[in-house]
mmCIF file of C-alpha atoms and ligand atoms in Angstrom:
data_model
loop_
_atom_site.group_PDB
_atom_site.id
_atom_site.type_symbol
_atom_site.label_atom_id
_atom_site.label_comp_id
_atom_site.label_asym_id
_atom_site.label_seq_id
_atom_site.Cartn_x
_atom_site.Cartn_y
_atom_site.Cartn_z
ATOM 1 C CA UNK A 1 -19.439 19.956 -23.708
ATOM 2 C CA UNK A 2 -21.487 16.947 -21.899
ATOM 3 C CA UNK A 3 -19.050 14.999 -20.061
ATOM 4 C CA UNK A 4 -20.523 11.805 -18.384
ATOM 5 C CA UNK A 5 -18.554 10.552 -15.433
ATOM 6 C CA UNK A 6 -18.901 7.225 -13.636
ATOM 7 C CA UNK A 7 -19.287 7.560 -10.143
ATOM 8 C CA UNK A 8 -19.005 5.658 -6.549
ATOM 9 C CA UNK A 9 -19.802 7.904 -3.332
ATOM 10 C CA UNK A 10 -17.379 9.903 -1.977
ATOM 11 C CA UNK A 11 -14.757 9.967 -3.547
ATOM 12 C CA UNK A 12 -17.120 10.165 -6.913
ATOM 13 C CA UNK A 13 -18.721 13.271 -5.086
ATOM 14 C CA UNK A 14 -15.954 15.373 -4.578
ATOM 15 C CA UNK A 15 -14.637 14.843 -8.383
ATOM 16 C CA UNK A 16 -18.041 15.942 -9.379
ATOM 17 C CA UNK A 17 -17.409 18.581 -7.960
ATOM 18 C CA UNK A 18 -14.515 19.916 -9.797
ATOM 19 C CA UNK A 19 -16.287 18.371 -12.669
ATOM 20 C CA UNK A 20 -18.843 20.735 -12.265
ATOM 21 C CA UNK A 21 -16.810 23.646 -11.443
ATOM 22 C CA UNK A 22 -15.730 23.700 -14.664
ATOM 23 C CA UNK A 23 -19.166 24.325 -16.435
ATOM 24 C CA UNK A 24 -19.639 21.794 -18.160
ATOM 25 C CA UNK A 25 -22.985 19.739 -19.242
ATOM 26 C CA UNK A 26 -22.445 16.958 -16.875
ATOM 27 C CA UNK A 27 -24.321 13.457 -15.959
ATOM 28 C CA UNK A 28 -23.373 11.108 -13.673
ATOM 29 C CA UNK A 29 -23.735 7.541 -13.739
ATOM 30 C CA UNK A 30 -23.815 6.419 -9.928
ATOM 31 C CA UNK A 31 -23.100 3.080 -8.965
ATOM 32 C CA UNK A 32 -26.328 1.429 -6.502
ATOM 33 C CA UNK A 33 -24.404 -1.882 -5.735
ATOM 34 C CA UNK A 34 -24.051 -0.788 -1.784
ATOM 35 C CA UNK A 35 -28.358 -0.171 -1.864
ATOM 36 C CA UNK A 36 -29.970 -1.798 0.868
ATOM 37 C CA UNK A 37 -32.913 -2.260 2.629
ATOM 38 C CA UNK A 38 -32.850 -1.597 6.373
ATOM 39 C CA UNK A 39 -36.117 -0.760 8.962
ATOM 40 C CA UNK A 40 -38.065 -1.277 5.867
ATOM 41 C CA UNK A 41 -36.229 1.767 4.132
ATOM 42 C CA UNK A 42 -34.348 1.419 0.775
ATOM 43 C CA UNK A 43 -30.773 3.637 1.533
ATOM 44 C CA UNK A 44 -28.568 4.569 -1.602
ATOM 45 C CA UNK A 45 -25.379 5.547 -0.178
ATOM 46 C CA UNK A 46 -23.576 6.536 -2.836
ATOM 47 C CA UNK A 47 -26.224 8.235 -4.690
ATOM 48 C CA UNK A 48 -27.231 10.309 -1.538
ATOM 49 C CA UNK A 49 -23.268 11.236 -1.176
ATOM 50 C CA UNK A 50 -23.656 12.902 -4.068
ATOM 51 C CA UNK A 51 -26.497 14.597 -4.085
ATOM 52 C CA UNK A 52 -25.525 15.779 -0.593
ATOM 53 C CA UNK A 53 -22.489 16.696 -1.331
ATOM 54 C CA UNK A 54 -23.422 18.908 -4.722
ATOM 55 C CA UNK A 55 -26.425 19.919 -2.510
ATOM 56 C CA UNK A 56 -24.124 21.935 0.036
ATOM 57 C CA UNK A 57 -25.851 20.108 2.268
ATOM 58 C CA UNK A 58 -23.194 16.827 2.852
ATOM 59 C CA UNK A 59 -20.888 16.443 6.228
ATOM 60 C CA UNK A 60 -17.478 17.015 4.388
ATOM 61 C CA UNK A 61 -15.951 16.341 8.182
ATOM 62 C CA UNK A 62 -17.245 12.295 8.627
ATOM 63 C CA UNK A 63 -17.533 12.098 5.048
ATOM 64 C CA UNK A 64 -21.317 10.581 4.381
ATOM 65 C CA UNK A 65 -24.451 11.856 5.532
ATOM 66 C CA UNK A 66 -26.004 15.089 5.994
ATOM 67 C CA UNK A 67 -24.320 18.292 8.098
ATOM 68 C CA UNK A 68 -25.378 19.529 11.154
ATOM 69 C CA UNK A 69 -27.002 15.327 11.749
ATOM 70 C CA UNK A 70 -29.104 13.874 14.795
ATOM 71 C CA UNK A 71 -29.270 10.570 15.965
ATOM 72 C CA UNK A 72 -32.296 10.380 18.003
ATOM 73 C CA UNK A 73 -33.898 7.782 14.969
ATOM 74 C CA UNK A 74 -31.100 5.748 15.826
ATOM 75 C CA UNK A 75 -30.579 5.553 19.790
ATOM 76 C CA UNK A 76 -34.289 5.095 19.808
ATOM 77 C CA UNK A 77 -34.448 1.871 17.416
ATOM 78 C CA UNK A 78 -31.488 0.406 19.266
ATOM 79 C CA UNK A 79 -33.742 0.950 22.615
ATOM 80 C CA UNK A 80 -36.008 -1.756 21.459
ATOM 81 C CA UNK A 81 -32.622 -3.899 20.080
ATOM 82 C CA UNK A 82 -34.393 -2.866 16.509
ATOM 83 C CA UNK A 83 -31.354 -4.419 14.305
ATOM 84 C CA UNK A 84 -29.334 -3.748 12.641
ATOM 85 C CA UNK A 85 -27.832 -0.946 15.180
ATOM 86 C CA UNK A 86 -24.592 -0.810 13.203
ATOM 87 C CA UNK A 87 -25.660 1.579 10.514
ATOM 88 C CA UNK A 88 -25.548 4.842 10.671
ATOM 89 C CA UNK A 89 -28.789 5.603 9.946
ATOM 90 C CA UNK A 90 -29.086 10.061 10.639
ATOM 91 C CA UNK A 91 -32.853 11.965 11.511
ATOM 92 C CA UNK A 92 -32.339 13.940 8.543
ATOM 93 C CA UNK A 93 -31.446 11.042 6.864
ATOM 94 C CA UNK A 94 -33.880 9.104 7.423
ATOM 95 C CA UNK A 95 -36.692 11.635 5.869
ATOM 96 C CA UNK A 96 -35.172 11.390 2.353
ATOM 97 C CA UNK A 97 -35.153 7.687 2.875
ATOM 98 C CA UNK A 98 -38.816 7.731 3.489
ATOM 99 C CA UNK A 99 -39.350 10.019 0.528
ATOM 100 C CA UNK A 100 -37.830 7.967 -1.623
ATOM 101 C CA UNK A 101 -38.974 4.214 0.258
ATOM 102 C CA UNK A 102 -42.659 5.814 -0.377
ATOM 103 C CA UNK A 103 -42.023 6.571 -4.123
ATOM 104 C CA UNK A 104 -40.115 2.919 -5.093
ATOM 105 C CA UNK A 105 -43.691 1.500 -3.177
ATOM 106 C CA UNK A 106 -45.832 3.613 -5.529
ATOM 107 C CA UNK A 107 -44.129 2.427 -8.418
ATOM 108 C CA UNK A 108 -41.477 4.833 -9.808
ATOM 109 C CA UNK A 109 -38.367 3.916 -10.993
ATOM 110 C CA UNK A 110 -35.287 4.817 -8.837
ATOM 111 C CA UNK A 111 -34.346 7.328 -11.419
ATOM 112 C CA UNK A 112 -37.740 9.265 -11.356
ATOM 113 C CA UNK A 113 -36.835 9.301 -7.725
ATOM 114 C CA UNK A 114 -33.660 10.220 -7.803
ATOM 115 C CA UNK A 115 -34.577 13.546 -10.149
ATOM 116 C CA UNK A 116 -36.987 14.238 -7.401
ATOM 117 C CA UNK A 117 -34.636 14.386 -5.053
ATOM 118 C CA UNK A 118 -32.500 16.463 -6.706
ATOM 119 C CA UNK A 119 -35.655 18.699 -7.001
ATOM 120 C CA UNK A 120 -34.845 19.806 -3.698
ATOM 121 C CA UNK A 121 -31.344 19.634 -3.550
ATOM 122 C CA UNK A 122 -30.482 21.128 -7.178
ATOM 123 C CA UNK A 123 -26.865 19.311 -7.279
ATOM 124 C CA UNK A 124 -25.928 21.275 -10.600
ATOM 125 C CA UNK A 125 -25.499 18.235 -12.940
ATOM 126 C CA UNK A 126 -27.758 15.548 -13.798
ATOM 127 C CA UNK A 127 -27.865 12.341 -11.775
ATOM 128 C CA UNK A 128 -28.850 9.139 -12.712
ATOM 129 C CA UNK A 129 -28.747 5.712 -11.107
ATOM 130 C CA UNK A 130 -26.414 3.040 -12.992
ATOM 131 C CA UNK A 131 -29.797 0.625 -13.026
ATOM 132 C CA UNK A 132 -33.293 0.946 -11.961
ATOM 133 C CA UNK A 133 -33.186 -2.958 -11.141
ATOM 134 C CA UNK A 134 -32.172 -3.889 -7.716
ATOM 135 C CA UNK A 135 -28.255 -4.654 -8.014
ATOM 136 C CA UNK A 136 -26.808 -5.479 -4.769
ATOM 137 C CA UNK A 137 -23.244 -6.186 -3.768
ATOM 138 C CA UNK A 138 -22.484 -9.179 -1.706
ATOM 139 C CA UNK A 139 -19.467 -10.115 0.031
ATOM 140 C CA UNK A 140 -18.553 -13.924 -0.344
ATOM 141 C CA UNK A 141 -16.781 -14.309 3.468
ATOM 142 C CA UNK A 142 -16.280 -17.894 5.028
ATOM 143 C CA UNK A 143 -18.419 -19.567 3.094
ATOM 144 C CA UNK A 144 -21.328 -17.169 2.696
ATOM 145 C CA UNK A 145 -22.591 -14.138 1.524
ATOM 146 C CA UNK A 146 -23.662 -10.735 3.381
ATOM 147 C CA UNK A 147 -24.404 -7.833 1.936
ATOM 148 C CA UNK A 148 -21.477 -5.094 0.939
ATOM 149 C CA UNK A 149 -22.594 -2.694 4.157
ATOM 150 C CA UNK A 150 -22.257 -5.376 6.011
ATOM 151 C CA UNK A 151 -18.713 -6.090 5.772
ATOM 152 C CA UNK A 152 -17.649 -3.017 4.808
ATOM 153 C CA UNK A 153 -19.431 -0.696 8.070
ATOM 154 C CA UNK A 154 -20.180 -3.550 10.508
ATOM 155 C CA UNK A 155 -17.205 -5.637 9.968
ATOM 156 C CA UNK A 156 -14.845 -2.836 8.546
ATOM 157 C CA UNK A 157 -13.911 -4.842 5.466
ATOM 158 C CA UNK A 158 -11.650 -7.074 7.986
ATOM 159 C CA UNK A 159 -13.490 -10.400 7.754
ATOM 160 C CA UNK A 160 -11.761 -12.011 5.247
ATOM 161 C CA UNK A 161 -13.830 -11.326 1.575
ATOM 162 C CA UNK A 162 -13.423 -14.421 -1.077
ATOM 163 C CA UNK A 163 -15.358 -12.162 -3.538
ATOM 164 C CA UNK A 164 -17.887 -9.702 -4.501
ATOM 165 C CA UNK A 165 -21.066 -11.049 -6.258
ATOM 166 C CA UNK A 166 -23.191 -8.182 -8.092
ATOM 167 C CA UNK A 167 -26.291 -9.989 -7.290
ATOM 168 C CA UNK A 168 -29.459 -8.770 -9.822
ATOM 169 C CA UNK A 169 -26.606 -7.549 -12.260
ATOM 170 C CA UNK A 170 -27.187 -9.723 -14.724
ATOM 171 C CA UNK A 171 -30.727 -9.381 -15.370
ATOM 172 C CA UNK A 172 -30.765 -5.514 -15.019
ATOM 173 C CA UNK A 173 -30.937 -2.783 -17.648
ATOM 174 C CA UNK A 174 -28.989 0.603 -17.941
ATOM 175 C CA UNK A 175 -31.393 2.989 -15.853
ATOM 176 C CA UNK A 176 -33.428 5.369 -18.239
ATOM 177 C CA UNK A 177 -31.221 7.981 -19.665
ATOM 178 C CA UNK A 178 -27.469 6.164 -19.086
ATOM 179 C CA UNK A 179 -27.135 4.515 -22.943
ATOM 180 C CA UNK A 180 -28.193 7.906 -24.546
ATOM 181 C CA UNK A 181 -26.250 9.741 -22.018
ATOM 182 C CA UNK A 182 -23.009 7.594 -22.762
ATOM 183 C CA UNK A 183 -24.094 7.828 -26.643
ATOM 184 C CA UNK A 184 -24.107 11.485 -26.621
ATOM 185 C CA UNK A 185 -21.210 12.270 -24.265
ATOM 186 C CA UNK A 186 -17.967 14.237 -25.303
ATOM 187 C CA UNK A 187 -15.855 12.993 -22.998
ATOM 188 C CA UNK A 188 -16.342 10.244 -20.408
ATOM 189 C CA UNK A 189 -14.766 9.660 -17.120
ATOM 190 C CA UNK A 190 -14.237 7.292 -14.445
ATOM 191 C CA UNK A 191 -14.265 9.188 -11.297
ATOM 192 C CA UNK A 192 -11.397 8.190 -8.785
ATOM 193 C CA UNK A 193 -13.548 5.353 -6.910
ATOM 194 C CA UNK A 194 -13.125 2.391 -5.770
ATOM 195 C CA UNK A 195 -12.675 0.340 -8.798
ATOM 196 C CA UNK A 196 -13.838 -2.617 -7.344
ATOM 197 C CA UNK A 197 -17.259 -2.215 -5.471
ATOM 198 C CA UNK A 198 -17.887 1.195 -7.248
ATOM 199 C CA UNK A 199 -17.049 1.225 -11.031
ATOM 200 C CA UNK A 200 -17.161 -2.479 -11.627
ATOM 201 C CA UNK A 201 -20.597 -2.753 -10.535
ATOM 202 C CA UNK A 202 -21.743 -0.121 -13.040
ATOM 203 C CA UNK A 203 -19.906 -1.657 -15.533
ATOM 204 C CA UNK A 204 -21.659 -4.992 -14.421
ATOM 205 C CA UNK A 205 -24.717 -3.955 -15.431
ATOM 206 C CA UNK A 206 -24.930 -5.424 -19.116
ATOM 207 C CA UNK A 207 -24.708 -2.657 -21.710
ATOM 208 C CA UNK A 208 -22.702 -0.049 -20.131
ATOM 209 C CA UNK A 209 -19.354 -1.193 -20.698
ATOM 210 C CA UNK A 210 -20.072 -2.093 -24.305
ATOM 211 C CA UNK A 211 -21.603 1.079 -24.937
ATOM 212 C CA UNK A 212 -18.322 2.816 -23.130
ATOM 213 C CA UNK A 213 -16.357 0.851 -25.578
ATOM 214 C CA UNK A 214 -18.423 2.015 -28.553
ATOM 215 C CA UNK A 215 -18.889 5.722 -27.529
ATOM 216 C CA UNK A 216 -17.368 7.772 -29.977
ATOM 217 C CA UNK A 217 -16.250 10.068 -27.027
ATOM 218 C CA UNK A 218 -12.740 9.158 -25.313
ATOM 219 C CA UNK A 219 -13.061 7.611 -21.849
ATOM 220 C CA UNK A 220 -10.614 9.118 -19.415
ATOM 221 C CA UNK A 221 -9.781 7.223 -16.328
ATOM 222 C CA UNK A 222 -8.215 8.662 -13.114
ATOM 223 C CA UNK A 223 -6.653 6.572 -9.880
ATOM 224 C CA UNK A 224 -7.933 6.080 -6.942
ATOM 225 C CA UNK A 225 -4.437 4.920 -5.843
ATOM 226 C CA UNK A 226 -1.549 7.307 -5.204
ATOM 227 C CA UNK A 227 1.739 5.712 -4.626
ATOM 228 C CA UNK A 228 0.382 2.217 -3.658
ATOM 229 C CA UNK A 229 -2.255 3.357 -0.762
ATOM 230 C CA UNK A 230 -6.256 4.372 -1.587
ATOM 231 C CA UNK A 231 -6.230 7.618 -0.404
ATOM 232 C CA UNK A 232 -9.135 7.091 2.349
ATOM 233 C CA UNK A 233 -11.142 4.165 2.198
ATOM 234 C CA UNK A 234 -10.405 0.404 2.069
ATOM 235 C CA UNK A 235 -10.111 -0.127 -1.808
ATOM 236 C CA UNK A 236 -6.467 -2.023 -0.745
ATOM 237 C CA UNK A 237 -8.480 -4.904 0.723
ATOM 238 C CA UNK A 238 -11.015 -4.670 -2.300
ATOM 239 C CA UNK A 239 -8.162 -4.916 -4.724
ATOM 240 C CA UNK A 240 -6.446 -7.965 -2.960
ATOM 241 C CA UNK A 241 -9.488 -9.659 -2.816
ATOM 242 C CA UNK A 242 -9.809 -10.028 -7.102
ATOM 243 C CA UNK A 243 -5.803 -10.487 -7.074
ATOM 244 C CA UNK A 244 -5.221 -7.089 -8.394
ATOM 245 C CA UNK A 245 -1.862 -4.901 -7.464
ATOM 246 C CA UNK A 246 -2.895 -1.920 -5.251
ATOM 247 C CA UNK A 247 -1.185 0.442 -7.521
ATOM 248 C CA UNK A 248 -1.665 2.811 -9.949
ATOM 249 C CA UNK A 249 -0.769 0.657 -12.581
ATOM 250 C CA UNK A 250 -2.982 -2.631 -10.962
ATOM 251 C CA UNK A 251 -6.307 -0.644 -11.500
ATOM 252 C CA UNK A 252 -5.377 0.563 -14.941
ATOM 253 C CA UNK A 253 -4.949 -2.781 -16.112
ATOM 254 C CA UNK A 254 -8.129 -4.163 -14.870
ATOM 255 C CA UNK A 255 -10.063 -1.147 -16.360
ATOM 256 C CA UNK A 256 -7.668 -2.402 -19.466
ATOM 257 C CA UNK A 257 -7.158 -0.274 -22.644
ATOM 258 C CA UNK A 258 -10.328 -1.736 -24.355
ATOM 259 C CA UNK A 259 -12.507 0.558 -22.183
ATOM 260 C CA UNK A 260 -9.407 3.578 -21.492
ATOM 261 C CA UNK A 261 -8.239 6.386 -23.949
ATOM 262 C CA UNK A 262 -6.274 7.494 -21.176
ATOM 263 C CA UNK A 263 -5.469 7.025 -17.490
ATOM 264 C CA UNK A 264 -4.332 9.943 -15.024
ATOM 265 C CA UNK A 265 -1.972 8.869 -12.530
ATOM 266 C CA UNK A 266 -0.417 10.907 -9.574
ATOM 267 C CA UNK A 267 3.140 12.306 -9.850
ATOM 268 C CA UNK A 268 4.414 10.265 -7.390
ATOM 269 C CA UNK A 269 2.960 7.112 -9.787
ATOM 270 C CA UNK A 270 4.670 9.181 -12.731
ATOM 271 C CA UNK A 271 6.167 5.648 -13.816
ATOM 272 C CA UNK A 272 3.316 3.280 -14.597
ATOM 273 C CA UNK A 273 2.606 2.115 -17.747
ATOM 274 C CA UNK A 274 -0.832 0.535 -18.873
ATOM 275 C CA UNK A 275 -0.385 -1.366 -21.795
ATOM 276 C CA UNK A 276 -2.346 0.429 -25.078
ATOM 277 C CA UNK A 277 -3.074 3.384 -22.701
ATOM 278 C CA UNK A 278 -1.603 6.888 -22.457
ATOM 279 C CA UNK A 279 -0.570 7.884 -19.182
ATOM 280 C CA UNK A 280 -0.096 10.949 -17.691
ATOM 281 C CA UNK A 281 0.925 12.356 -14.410
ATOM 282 C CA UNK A 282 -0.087 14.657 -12.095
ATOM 283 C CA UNK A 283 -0.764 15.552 -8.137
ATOM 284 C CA UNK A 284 -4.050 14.034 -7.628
ATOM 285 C CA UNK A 285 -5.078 15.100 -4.412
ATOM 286 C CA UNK A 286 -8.442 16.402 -4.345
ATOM 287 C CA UNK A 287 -8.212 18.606 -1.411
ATOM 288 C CA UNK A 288 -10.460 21.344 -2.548
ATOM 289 C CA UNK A 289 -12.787 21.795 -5.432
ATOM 290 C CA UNK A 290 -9.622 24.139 -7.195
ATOM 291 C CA UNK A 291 -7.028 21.151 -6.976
ATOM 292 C CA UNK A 292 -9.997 18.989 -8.285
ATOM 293 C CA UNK A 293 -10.699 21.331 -11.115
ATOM 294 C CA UNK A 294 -7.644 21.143 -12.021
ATOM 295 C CA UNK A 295 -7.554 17.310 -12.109
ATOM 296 C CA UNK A 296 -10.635 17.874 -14.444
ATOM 297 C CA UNK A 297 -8.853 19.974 -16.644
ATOM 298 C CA UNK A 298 -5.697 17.534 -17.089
ATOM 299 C CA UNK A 299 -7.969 14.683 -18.201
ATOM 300 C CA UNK A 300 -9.764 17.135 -20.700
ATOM 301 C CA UNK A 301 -6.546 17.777 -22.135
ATOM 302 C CA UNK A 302 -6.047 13.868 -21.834
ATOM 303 C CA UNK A 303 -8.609 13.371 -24.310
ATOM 304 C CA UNK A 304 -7.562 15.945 -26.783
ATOM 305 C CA UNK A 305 -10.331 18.085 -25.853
ATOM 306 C CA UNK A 306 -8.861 21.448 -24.552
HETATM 307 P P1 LIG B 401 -17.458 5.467 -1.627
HETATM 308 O O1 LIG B 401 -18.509 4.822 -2.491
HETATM 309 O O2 LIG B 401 -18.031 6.435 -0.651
HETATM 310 O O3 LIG B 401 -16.493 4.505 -1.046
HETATM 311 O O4 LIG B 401 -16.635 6.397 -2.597
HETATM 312 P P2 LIG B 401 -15.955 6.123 -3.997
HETATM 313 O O5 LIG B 401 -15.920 4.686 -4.367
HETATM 314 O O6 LIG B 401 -16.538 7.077 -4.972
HETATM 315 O O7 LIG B 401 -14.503 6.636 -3.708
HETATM 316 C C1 LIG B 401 -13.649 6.010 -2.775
HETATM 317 C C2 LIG B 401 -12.245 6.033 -3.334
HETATM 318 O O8 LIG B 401 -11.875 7.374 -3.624
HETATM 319 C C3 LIG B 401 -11.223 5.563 -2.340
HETATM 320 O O9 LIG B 401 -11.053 4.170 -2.523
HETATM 321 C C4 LIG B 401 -9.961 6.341 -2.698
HETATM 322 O O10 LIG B 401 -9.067 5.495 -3.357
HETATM 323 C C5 LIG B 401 -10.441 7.431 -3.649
HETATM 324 N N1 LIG B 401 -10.080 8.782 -3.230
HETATM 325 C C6 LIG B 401 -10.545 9.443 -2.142
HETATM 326 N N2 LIG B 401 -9.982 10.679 -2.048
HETATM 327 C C7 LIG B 401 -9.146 10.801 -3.121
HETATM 328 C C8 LIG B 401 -8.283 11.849 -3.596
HETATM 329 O O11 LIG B 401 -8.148 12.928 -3.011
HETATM 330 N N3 LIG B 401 -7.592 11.577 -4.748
HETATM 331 C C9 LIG B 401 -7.699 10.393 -5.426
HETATM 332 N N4 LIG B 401 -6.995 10.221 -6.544
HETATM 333 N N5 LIG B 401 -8.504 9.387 -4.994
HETATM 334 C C10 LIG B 401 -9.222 9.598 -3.868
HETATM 335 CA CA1 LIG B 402 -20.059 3.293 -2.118
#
């Protein structure tokens, strides 16, 4: 069965995992709206979260980067007041931001990169970028607009956002590989990410969400919200910045039952109700890659598919 999930970083990586665990065919759609250029080298947070994470070679403690990290790169490029010095920016980082900064210069798209990546780190399911354009999510604060990193890790989402502007979006193209992908899926999903600066840039990117809609295979959505709180992570401010209820229930109705076949909701959320969707609950707590599995396996049924 190919199952094609839409994904953010963390919280995309660890539901790949159980995603995986389960066998199946699987490609993931990753979302490139946080990419940015910093000391001349292009960073893709959420695709490197999950390649890393796949990889074995993640830090499941802090949650981004690689394990077993030095910050020498770092301390040294805040010596000469290099900015910016808020960025976590790792040694071992670094090198697969060169890699990659090296290969974008010599002309490959980001998805040729990204497979060459994965070369090394063999994540186990096939990864693609949502775009090979540059897409880049800005934060409309006070007037003006920053980049997403920058009010999300500098300013800790707490400088008041307007709105988010998915700058490029417009004039980009499904990467190589995501319409056929989508096309020939079984069973699509939308990982539990942040709906906001995760899924809704993908789905910015013109194509994907019509051919989502048109797929013959059932899209499956599951929350990123259990009992009115993101789990970790500030999707809460995200949400109240578009107006949407930081429930269950809010993000089903903005992914709306044109694009779901079925949204997964934790038991504590056991009473929403998405209008024209299905609903069903369970605990959705992915503490290990077994609980996540099992997550996996509910939405399968979801669909009809088990
Ligand atoms: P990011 O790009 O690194 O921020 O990661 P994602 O966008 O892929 O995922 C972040 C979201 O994952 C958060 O906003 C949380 O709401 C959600 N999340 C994290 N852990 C869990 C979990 O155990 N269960 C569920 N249902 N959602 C989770
Ligand atoms: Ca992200």
């Amino acid at each position: 069965m190919h199952v094609v999930v839409l994904a953010g970083g963390i919280g995309g990586a660890r539901f790949l995992l159980g995603v995986r665990e389960l066998g199946f065919d699987v490609t993931a759609v990753v979302n490139t709206g946080d990419d940015v250029t910093m000391h001349g080298l292009r960073i893709c947070p959420d695709l490197d979260s999950v390649m890393y994470t796949l990889g074995g070679g993640a830090d499941t403690e802090r949650g981004w980067g690689r394990a077993g990290e030095s910050w020498v790169i770092k301390e040294e490029l805040a010596a000469y007041g290099a900015e910016p010095t808020w960025f976590g920016l790792g040694d071992k980082d670094v090198a697969t931001h060169l890699v990659r900064t090296r290969m974008l210069a010599a002309g490959n798209p980001l998805s040729t990169v990204v497979a060459a990546l994965c070369d090394r780190w063999q994540p186990g399911i096939r990864m693609l970028p949502m775009s090979d354009e540059r897409v880049e999510t800005h934060v409309v604060t006070e007037g003006r607009a920053i980049h997403f990193q920058e009010w999300w890790v500098r300013h800790r989402g707490r400088v008041p956002a307007e709105r988010f502007v998915f700058t490029g979006a417009a004039e980009a193209k499904p990467a190589a590989g995501v319409l056929d992908a989508i096309a020939s899926a079984d069973l699509i999903l939308l990982a539990p990410s942040n709906p906001v600066v995760s899924i809704a840039p993908i789905l910015a990117v013109p194509g994907i969400r019509e051919a989502l809609v048109d797929a013959s295979a059932p899209v499956i959505g599951v929350s990123p919200i259990i009992g009115g709180a993101p789990v970790r992570g500030m999707a809460d401010r995200c949400l109240a910045t578009i107006g949407v209820e930081v429930s269950a229930a809010g993000v089903g109705a903005l992914y709306g039952s044109e694009l779901l076949d079925g949204w997964l909701v934790d038991d504590s959320d056991a009473d929403t109700a998405v209008e024209g969707v299905p609903v069903r609950s369970r605990p959705l707590w992915m503490t290990d890659t077994a609980a996540t599995a099992g997550i996996v396996r509910e939405a399968v049924d979801l669909a009809g598919l088990s």
